[in-house]
Coordinates of C-alpha atoms in Angstrom, one line a residue:
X338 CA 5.8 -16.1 8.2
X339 CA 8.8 -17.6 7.3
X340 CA 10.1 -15.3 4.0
X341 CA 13.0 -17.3 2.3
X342 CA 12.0 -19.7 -0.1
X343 CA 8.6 -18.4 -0.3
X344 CA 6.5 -17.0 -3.7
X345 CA 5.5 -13.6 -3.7
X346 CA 3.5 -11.0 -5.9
X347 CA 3.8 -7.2 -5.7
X348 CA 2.0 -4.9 -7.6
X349 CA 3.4 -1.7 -8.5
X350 CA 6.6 -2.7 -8.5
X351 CA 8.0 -0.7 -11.1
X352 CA 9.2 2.2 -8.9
X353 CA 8.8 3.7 -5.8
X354 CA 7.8 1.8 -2.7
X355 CA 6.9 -1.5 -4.8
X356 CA 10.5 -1.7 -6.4
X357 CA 11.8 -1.5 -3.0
X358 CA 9.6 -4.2 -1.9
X359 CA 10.4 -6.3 -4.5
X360 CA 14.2 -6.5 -4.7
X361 CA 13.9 -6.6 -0.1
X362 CA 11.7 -9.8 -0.5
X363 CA 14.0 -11.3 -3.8
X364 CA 17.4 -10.6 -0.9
X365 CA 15.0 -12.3 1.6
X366 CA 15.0 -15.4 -0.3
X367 CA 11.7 -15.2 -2.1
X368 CA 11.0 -15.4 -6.0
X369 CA 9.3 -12.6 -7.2
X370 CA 6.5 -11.7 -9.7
X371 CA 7.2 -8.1 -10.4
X372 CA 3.8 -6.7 -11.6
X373 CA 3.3 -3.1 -13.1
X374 CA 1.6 -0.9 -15.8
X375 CA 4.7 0.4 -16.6
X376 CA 5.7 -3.0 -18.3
X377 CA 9.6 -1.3 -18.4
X378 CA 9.5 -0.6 -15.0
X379 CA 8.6 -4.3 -13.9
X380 CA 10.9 -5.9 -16.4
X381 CA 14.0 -2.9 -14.9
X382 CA 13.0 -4.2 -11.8
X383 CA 13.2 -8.0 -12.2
X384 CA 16.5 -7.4 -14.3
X385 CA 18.5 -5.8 -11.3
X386 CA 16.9 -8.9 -9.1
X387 CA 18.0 -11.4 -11.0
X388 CA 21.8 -9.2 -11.5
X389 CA 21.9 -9.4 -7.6
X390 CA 21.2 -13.1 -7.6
X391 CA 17.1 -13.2 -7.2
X392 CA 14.9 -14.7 -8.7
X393 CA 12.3 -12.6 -10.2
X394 CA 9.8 -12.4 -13.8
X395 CA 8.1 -9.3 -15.0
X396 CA 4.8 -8.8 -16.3
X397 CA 2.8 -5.3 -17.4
X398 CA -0.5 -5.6 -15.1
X399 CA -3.7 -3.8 -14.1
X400 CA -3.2 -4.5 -10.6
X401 CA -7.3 -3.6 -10.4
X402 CA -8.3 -6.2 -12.9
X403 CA -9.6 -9.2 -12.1
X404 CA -8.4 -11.3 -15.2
X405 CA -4.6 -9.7 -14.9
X406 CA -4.6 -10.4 -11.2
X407 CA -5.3 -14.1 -11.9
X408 CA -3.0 -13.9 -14.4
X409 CA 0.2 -13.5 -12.0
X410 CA -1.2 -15.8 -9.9
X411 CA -1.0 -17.7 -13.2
X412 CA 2.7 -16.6 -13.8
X413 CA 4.0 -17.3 -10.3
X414 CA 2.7 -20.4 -10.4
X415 CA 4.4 -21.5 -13.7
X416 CA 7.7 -20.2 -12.8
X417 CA 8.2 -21.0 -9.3
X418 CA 5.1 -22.6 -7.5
X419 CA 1.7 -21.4 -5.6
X420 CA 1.7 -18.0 -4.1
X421 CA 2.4 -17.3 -0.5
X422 CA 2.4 -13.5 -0.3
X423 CA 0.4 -10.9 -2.0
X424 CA 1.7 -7.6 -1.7
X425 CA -1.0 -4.9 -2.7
X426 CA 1.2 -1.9 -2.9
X427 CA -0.6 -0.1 -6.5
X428 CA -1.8 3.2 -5.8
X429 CA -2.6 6.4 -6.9
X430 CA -3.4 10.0 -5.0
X431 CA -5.7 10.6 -7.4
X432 CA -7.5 14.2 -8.1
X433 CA -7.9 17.1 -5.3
X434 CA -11.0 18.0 -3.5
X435 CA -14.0 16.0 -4.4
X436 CA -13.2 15.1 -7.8
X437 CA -15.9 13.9 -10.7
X438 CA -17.4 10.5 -10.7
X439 CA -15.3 9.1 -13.1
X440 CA -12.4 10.0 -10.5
X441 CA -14.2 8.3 -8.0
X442 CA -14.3 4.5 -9.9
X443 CA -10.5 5.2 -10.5
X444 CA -9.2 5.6 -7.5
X445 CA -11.5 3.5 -5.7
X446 CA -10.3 0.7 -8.1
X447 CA -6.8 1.4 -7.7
X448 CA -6.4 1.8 -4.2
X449 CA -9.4 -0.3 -2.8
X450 CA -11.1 -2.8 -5.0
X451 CA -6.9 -4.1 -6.4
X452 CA -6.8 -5.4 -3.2
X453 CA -10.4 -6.8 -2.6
X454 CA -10.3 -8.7 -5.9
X455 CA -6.8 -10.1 -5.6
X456 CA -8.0 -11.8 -2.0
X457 CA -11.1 -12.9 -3.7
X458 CA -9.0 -15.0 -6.1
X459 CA -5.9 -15.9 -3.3
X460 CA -7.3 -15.9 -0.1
X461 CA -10.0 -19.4 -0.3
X462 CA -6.4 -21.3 -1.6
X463 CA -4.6 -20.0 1.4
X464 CA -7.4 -21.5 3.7
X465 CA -7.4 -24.6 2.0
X466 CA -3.8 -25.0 2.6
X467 CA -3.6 -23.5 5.8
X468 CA -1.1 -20.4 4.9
X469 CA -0.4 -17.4 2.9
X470 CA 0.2 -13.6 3.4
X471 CA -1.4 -10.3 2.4
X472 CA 0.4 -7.4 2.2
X473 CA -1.6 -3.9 2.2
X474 CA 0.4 -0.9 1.6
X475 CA -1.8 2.0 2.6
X476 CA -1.2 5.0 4.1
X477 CA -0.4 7.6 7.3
X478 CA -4.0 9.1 5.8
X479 CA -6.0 5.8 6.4
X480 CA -5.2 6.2 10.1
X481 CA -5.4 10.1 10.3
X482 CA -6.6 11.7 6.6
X483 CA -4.9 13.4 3.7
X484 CA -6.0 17.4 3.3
X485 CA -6.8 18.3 0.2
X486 CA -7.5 14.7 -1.3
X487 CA -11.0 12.9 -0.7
X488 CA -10.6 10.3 -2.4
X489 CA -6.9 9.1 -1.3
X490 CA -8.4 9.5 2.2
X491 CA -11.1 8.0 1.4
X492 CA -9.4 4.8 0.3
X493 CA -7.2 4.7 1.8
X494 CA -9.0 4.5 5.1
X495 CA -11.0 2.2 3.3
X496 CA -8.0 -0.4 2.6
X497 CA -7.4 -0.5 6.3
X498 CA -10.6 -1.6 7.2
X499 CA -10.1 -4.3 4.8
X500 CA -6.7 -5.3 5.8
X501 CA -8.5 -5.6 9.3
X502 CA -11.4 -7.8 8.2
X503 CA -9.2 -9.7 6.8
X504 CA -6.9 -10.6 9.3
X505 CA -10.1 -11.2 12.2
X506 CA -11.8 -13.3 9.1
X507 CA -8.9 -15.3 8.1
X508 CA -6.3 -15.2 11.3
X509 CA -7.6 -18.6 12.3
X510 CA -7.0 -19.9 9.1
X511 CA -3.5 -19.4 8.8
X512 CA -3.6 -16.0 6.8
X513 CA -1.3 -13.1 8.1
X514 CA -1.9 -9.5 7.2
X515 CA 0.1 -6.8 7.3
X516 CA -1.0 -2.9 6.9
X517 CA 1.6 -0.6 6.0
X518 CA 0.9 3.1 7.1
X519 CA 4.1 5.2 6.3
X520 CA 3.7 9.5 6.2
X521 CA 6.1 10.9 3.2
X522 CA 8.2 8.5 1.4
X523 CA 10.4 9.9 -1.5
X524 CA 9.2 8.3 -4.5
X525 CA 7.6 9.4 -7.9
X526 CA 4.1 9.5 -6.6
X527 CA 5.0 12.0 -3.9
X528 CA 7.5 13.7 -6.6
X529 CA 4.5 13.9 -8.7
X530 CA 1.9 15.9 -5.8
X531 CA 5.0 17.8 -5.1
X532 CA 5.4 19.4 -8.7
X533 CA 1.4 19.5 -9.3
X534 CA 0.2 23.1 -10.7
X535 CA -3.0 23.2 -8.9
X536 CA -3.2 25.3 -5.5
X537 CA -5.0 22.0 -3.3
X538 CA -2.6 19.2 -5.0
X539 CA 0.5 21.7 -3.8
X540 CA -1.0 22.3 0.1
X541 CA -1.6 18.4 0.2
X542 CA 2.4 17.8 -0.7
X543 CA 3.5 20.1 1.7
X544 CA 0.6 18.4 4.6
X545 CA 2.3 15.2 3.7
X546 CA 6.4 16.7 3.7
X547 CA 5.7 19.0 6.8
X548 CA 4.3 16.0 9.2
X549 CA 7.3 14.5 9.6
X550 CA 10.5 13.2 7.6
X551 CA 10.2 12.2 4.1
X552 CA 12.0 8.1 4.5
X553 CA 13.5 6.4 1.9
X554 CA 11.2 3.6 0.1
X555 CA 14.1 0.7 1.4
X556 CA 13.2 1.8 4.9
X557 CA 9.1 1.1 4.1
X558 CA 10.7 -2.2 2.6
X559 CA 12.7 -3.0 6.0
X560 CA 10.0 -2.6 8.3
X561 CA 7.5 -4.1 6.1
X562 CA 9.5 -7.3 6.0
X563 CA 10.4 -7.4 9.6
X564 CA 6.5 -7.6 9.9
X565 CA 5.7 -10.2 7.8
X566 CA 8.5 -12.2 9.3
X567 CA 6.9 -11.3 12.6
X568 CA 3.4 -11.4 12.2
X569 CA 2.8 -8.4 12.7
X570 CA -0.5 -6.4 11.4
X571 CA 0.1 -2.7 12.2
X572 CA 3.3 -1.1 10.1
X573 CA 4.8 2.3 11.1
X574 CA 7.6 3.1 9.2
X575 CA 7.2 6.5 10.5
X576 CA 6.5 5.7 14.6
X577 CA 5.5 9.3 15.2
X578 CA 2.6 8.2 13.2
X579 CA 1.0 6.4 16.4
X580 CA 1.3 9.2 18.8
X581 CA -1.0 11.0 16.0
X582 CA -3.4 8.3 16.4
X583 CA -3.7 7.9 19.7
X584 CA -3.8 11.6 19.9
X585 CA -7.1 11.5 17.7
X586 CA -8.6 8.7 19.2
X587 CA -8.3 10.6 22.9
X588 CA -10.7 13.7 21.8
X589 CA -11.8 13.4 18.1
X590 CA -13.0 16.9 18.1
X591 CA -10.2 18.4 19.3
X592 CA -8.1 16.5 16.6
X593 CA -10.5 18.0 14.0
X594 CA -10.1 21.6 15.0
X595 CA -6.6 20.9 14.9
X596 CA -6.1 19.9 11.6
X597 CA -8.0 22.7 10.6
X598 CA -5.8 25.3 11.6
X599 CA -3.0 23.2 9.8
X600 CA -5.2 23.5 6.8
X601 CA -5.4 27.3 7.1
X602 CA -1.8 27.2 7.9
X603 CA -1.1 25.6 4.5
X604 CA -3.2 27.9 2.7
X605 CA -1.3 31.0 4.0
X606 CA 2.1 29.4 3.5

Protein backbone atom coordinates (compact mmCIF):
# COMPACT_ATOMS: atom_id res chain seq x y z
CA UNK A 1 0.00 0.00 0.00
CA UNK A 2 0.93 3.23 -0.89
CA UNK A 3 1.73 5.01 2.81
CA UNK A 4 1.94 8.88 2.19
CA UNK A 5 -1.04 10.63 2.23
CA UNK A 6 -2.92 7.92 3.80
CA UNK A 7 -5.06 7.89 7.42
CA UNK A 8 -3.90 5.74 9.93
CA UNK A 9 -4.83 4.52 13.61
CA UNK A 10 -2.47 2.97 16.12
CA UNK A 11 -3.23 1.85 19.32
CA UNK A 12 -0.86 1.89 22.04
CA UNK A 13 0.84 4.52 20.92
CA UNK A 14 1.91 6.17 23.90
CA UNK A 15 5.21 4.45 24.27
CA UNK A 16 7.19 1.70 23.28
CA UNK A 17 6.65 0.03 19.97
CA UNK A 18 3.31 2.12 19.14
CA UNK A 19 5.04 5.55 19.58
CA UNK A 20 7.60 4.32 17.19
CA UNK A 21 4.96 3.35 14.79
CA UNK A 22 3.32 6.34 15.03
CA UNK A 23 5.83 9.12 14.50
CA UNK A 24 7.56 6.32 11.35
CA UNK A 25 3.98 6.40 9.56
CA UNK A 26 3.42 10.63 10.47
CA UNK A 27 7.45 10.87 8.51
CA UNK A 28 5.93 8.51 5.93
CA UNK A 29 3.35 10.99 5.06
CA UNK A 30 0.32 9.67 6.82
CA UNK A 31 -1.96 11.58 9.51
CA UNK A 32 -2.13 9.92 12.55
CA UNK A 33 -4.67 9.10 15.34
CA UNK A 34 -2.49 8.47 18.27
CA UNK A 35 -4.64 6.21 20.58
CA UNK A 36 -3.64 5.18 24.20
CA UNK A 37 -4.81 4.63 27.89
CA UNK A 38 -2.25 6.70 28.89
CA UNK A 39 -4.10 9.87 27.56
CA UNK A 40 -0.39 11.84 28.29
CA UNK A 41 1.35 9.47 26.38
CA UNK A 42 -0.85 9.80 23.19
CA UNK A 43 -1.21 13.51 23.43
CA UNK A 44 3.39 13.44 24.08
CA UNK A 45 3.25 11.51 21.18
CA UNK A 46 1.12 13.51 18.71
CA UNK A 47 2.88 16.72 20.11
CA UNK A 48 6.52 15.68 18.88
CA UNK A 49 4.55 14.62 15.49
CA UNK A 50 3.13 17.56 14.83
CA UNK A 51 6.89 19.57 16.19
CA UNK A 52 8.48 17.42 13.33
CA UNK A 53 5.98 18.44 10.80
CA UNK A 54 3.13 15.47 11.03
CA UNK A 55 0.08 15.59 11.30
CA UNK A 56 -1.19 13.75 14.18
CA UNK A 57 -4.44 14.07 17.12
CA UNK A 58 -4.49 12.23 20.41
CA UNK A 59 -7.17 10.57 22.16
CA UNK A 60 -7.04 8.30 25.67
CA UNK A 61 -8.62 4.85 24.39
CA UNK A 62 -9.50 1.35 25.39
CA UNK A 63 -8.08 -0.14 22.41
CA UNK A 64 -10.38 -3.42 23.51
CA UNK A 65 -13.68 -1.49 23.51
CA UNK A 66 -15.81 -1.60 21.00
CA UNK A 67 -17.53 1.94 21.41
CA UNK A 68 -13.71 3.69 21.86
CA UNK A 69 -12.54 1.84 18.84
CA UNK A 70 -15.43 3.40 16.74
CA UNK A 71 -14.72 6.36 18.28
CA UNK A 72 -11.20 6.92 16.52
CA UNK A 73 -12.58 5.72 13.60
CA UNK A 74 -14.92 8.63 14.48
CA UNK A 75 -11.90 11.02 15.13
CA UNK A 76 -9.84 10.14 12.12
CA UNK A 77 -12.50 10.70 10.12
CA UNK A 78 -13.29 14.25 11.41
CA UNK A 79 -9.84 15.42 11.27
CA UNK A 80 -8.48 14.00 8.14
CA UNK A 81 -10.85 11.56 6.23
CA UNK A 82 -11.72 7.62 6.21
CA UNK A 83 -9.26 5.22 7.66
CA UNK A 84 -6.85 3.31 5.56
CA UNK A 85 -4.67 1.52 8.12
CA UNK A 86 -5.33 0.02 11.40
CA UNK A 87 -2.40 -0.68 13.40
CA UNK A 88 -3.36 -3.06 16.37
CA UNK A 89 -0.13 -2.77 18.35
CA UNK A 90 -2.00 -2.64 22.31
CA UNK A 91 -0.78 -5.36 24.35
CA UNK A 92 -0.02 -6.63 27.51
CA UNK A 93 2.19 -9.87 28.89
CA UNK A 94 -0.11 -10.30 31.33
CA UNK A 95 0.28 -12.60 34.56
CA UNK A 96 2.74 -15.79 34.83
CA UNK A 97 1.77 -19.36 34.65
CA UNK A 98 -1.78 -20.04 34.25
CA UNK A 99 -3.24 -17.09 35.88
CA UNK A 100 -6.99 -16.70 37.37
CA UNK A 101 -9.97 -16.33 35.18
CA UNK A 102 -10.21 -12.80 35.53
CA UNK A 103 -6.55 -12.71 34.02
CA UNK A 104 -7.71 -14.69 31.29
CA UNK A 105 -10.71 -12.00 29.93
CA UNK A 106 -7.85 -9.33 30.26
CA UNK A 107 -5.41 -10.45 28.32
CA UNK A 108 -7.52 -12.14 25.88
CA UNK A 109 -9.26 -8.66 25.39
CA UNK A 110 -6.10 -6.84 25.08
CA UNK A 111 -4.09 -8.85 22.95
CA UNK A 112 -6.90 -10.76 20.95
CA UNK A 113 -10.35 -9.58 20.87
CA UNK A 114 -8.70 -5.34 20.34
CA UNK A 115 -7.99 -6.54 17.16
CA UNK A 116 -11.07 -8.70 16.26
CA UNK A 117 -13.50 -5.91 17.19
CA UNK A 118 -11.58 -3.15 15.51
CA UNK A 119 -11.83 -5.27 12.03
CA UNK A 120 -15.43 -5.94 12.78
CA UNK A 121 -16.08 -2.17 12.71
CA UNK A 122 -13.20 -1.36 9.63
CA UNK A 123 -12.82 -4.22 7.64
CA UNK A 124 -16.79 -4.37 5.71
CA UNK A 125 -15.80 -0.31 4.67
CA UNK A 126 -12.52 -1.39 3.30
CA UNK A 127 -14.39 -4.06 1.00
CA UNK A 128 -16.84 -1.72 0.04
CA UNK A 129 -14.19 0.54 -1.14
CA UNK A 130 -11.86 -1.81 -2.38
CA UNK A 131 -8.78 -0.91 0.17
CA UNK A 132 -7.38 -0.56 3.52
CA UNK A 133 -4.73 -2.09 5.83
CA UNK A 134 -4.44 -4.03 9.15
CA UNK A 135 -1.62 -3.96 11.03
CA UNK A 136 -1.08 -6.85 13.81
CA UNK A 137 1.74 -6.41 16.07
CA UNK A 138 2.18 -9.73 17.71
CA UNK A 139 4.84 -11.51 18.79
CA UNK A 140 8.30 -13.97 18.35
CA UNK A 141 5.84 -16.24 20.98
CA UNK A 142 2.87 -16.52 18.41
CA UNK A 143 5.27 -18.28 16.12
CA UNK A 144 7.36 -20.22 18.76
CA UNK A 145 5.78 -19.61 22.65
CA UNK A 146 6.69 -17.44 25.60
CA UNK A 147 7.95 -19.66 28.86
CA UNK A 148 6.58 -18.79 31.78
CA UNK A 149 3.46 -16.84 30.34
CA UNK A 150 0.22 -18.79 29.14
CA UNK A 151 -1.70 -16.43 28.37
CA UNK A 152 0.78 -14.00 26.16
CA UNK A 153 1.40 -17.26 24.32
CA UNK A 154 -1.67 -17.94 24.19
CA UNK A 155 -2.76 -14.81 22.46
CA UNK A 156 -0.55 -14.12 20.93
CA UNK A 157 -0.53 -17.24 18.83
CA UNK A 158 -4.05 -16.55 18.67
CA UNK A 159 -3.62 -12.98 16.92
CA UNK A 160 -1.67 -14.70 14.22
CA UNK A 161 -4.17 -16.92 13.33
CA UNK A 162 -6.30 -13.95 12.92
CA UNK A 163 -4.02 -11.74 11.05
CA UNK A 164 -4.01 -14.97 8.64
CA UNK A 165 -7.71 -15.32 8.33
CA UNK A 166 -7.83 -12.23 7.63
CA UNK A 167 -5.63 -11.73 4.91
CA UNK A 168 -7.01 -15.30 2.92
CA UNK A 169 -10.67 -13.78 3.78
CA UNK A 170 -10.19 -10.33 2.66
CA UNK A 171 -6.86 -10.52 0.19
CA UNK A 172 -9.28 -10.49 -2.78
CA UNK A 173 -10.88 -7.64 -1.58
CA UNK A 174 -8.25 -5.25 -1.46
CA UNK A 175 -7.29 -5.71 2.35
CA UNK A 176 -3.49 -6.10 3.13
CA UNK A 177 -2.30 -7.62 6.44
CA UNK A 178 0.67 -7.35 8.02
CA UNK A 179 1.88 -9.56 11.22
CA UNK A 180 4.56 -8.31 13.08
CA UNK A 181 6.62 -11.02 15.11
CA UNK A 182 9.74 -9.27 16.64
CA UNK A 183 11.74 -11.35 19.83
CA UNK A 184 13.01 -8.52 22.62
CA UNK A 185 12.37 -5.00 21.83
CA UNK A 186 13.51 -2.41 24.53
CA UNK A 187 10.54 -0.75 25.64
CA UNK A 188 8.48 -0.33 28.96
CA UNK A 189 6.60 -3.56 28.61
CA UNK A 190 9.80 -5.57 28.41
CA UNK A 191 11.36 -3.10 31.13
CA UNK A 192 8.43 -3.98 33.10
CA UNK A 193 8.93 -8.29 32.87
CA UNK A 194 12.48 -7.45 33.36
CA UNK A 195 12.20 -5.72 36.91
CA UNK A 196 9.08 -8.09 38.00
CA UNK A 197 9.59 -9.71 41.71
CA UNK A 198 8.09 -13.00 40.90
CA UNK A 199 10.54 -16.02 40.13
CA UNK A 200 8.38 -17.16 36.50
CA UNK A 201 7.87 -13.21 35.39
CA UNK A 202 12.01 -12.93 35.85
CA UNK A 203 12.87 -16.56 33.85
CA UNK A 204 10.34 -15.33 31.06
CA UNK A 205 12.50 -11.72 30.68
CA UNK A 206 15.56 -13.47 30.56
CA UNK A 207 13.74 -16.35 27.74
CA UNK A 208 12.88 -13.31 25.88
CA UNK A 209 16.60 -11.18 26.29
CA UNK A 210 18.70 -14.45 25.90
CA UNK A 211 17.01 -15.51 22.34
CA UNK A 212 18.50 -13.04 20.58
CA UNK A 213 19.26 -9.16 20.54
CA UNK A 214 17.07 -6.85 22.33
CA UNK A 215 16.26 -4.08 18.89
CA UNK A 216 15.29 -0.83 19.22
CA UNK A 217 11.30 -0.10 18.85
CA UNK A 218 12.35 2.32 15.44
CA UNK A 219 13.76 -0.78 13.89
CA UNK A 220 10.16 -2.77 14.55
CA UNK A 221 8.75 0.61 12.99
CA UNK A 222 11.26 0.35 9.83
CA UNK A 223 10.46 -3.08 8.90
CA UNK A 224 6.92 -2.76 9.71
CA UNK A 225 6.57 0.01 7.27
CA UNK A 226 8.65 -1.48 4.56
CA UNK A 227 5.94 -4.20 4.75
CA UNK A 228 2.99 -2.42 4.41
CA UNK A 229 4.57 -0.48 1.64
CA UNK A 230 5.32 -3.94 0.23
CA UNK A 231 2.52 -6.02 0.89
CA UNK A 232 4.01 -8.10 2.78
CA UNK A 233 2.24 -10.40 5.53
CA UNK A 234 5.02 -12.03 7.59
CA UNK A 235 7.30 -9.38 9.70
CA UNK A 236 10.63 -10.38 11.19
CA UNK A 237 12.26 -7.69 12.71
CA UNK A 238 14.46 -10.24 14.30
CA UNK A 239 15.29 -12.70 10.99
CA UNK A 240 16.77 -15.35 13.27
CA UNK A 241 13.26 -15.70 14.31
CA UNK A 242 12.45 -17.83 11.00
CA UNK A 243 15.23 -20.25 11.33
CA UNK A 244 13.38 -21.02 14.81
CA UNK A 245 10.31 -21.67 12.99
CA UNK A 246 11.31 -23.67 10.52
CA UNK A 247 13.42 -25.42 12.99
CA UNK A 248 10.07 -26.37 14.85
CA UNK A 249 8.08 -27.08 12.08
CA UNK A 250 10.91 -29.83 10.81
CA UNK A 251 10.40 -32.19 14.11
CA UNK A 252 7.92 -30.61 16.69
CA UNK A 253 9.00 -33.02 19.29
CA UNK A 254 12.33 -32.36 19.18
CA UNK A 255 11.62 -28.61 19.38
CA UNK A 256 9.66 -29.32 22.58
CA UNK A 257 12.34 -31.22 24.38
CA UNK A 258 14.39 -28.39 23.42
CA UNK A 259 12.81 -25.69 24.91
CA UNK A 260 12.61 -27.65 27.88
CA UNK A 261 16.02 -27.85 28.71
CA UNK A 262 16.08 -23.92 28.07
CA UNK A 263 13.42 -23.90 30.68
CA UNK A 264 15.51 -25.77 33.22
CA UNK A 265 18.37 -23.77 32.03
CA UNK A 266 16.53 -20.57 33.10
CA UNK A 267 15.52 -21.93 36.32
CA UNK A 268 19.13 -22.75 37.37
CA UNK A 269 20.42 -19.48 36.11
Amino acid sequence: MEIQDRVAIVTGAGSGIGCALAEAFASAGTRVVVADLDGPGAQATAERIRSNGGSAVAARADAAATEDIAALIALAERNFGPVDIYVANAGIIGASGLGTDEDWETILDVNLRSHIRAAKLIVPEWVSRGHGYFVSIASAAGLLSQIGAAGYTVTKHAAVGFAEWLAITYGDDGVGVSCVCPLGVDTPLLDAVRGATESDVRMSAASIVQSGSVIGADQVAAATLDAVAADRFLVLPHPEVLGMYRHKGSDYDRWISGMRRYQRSLRQG
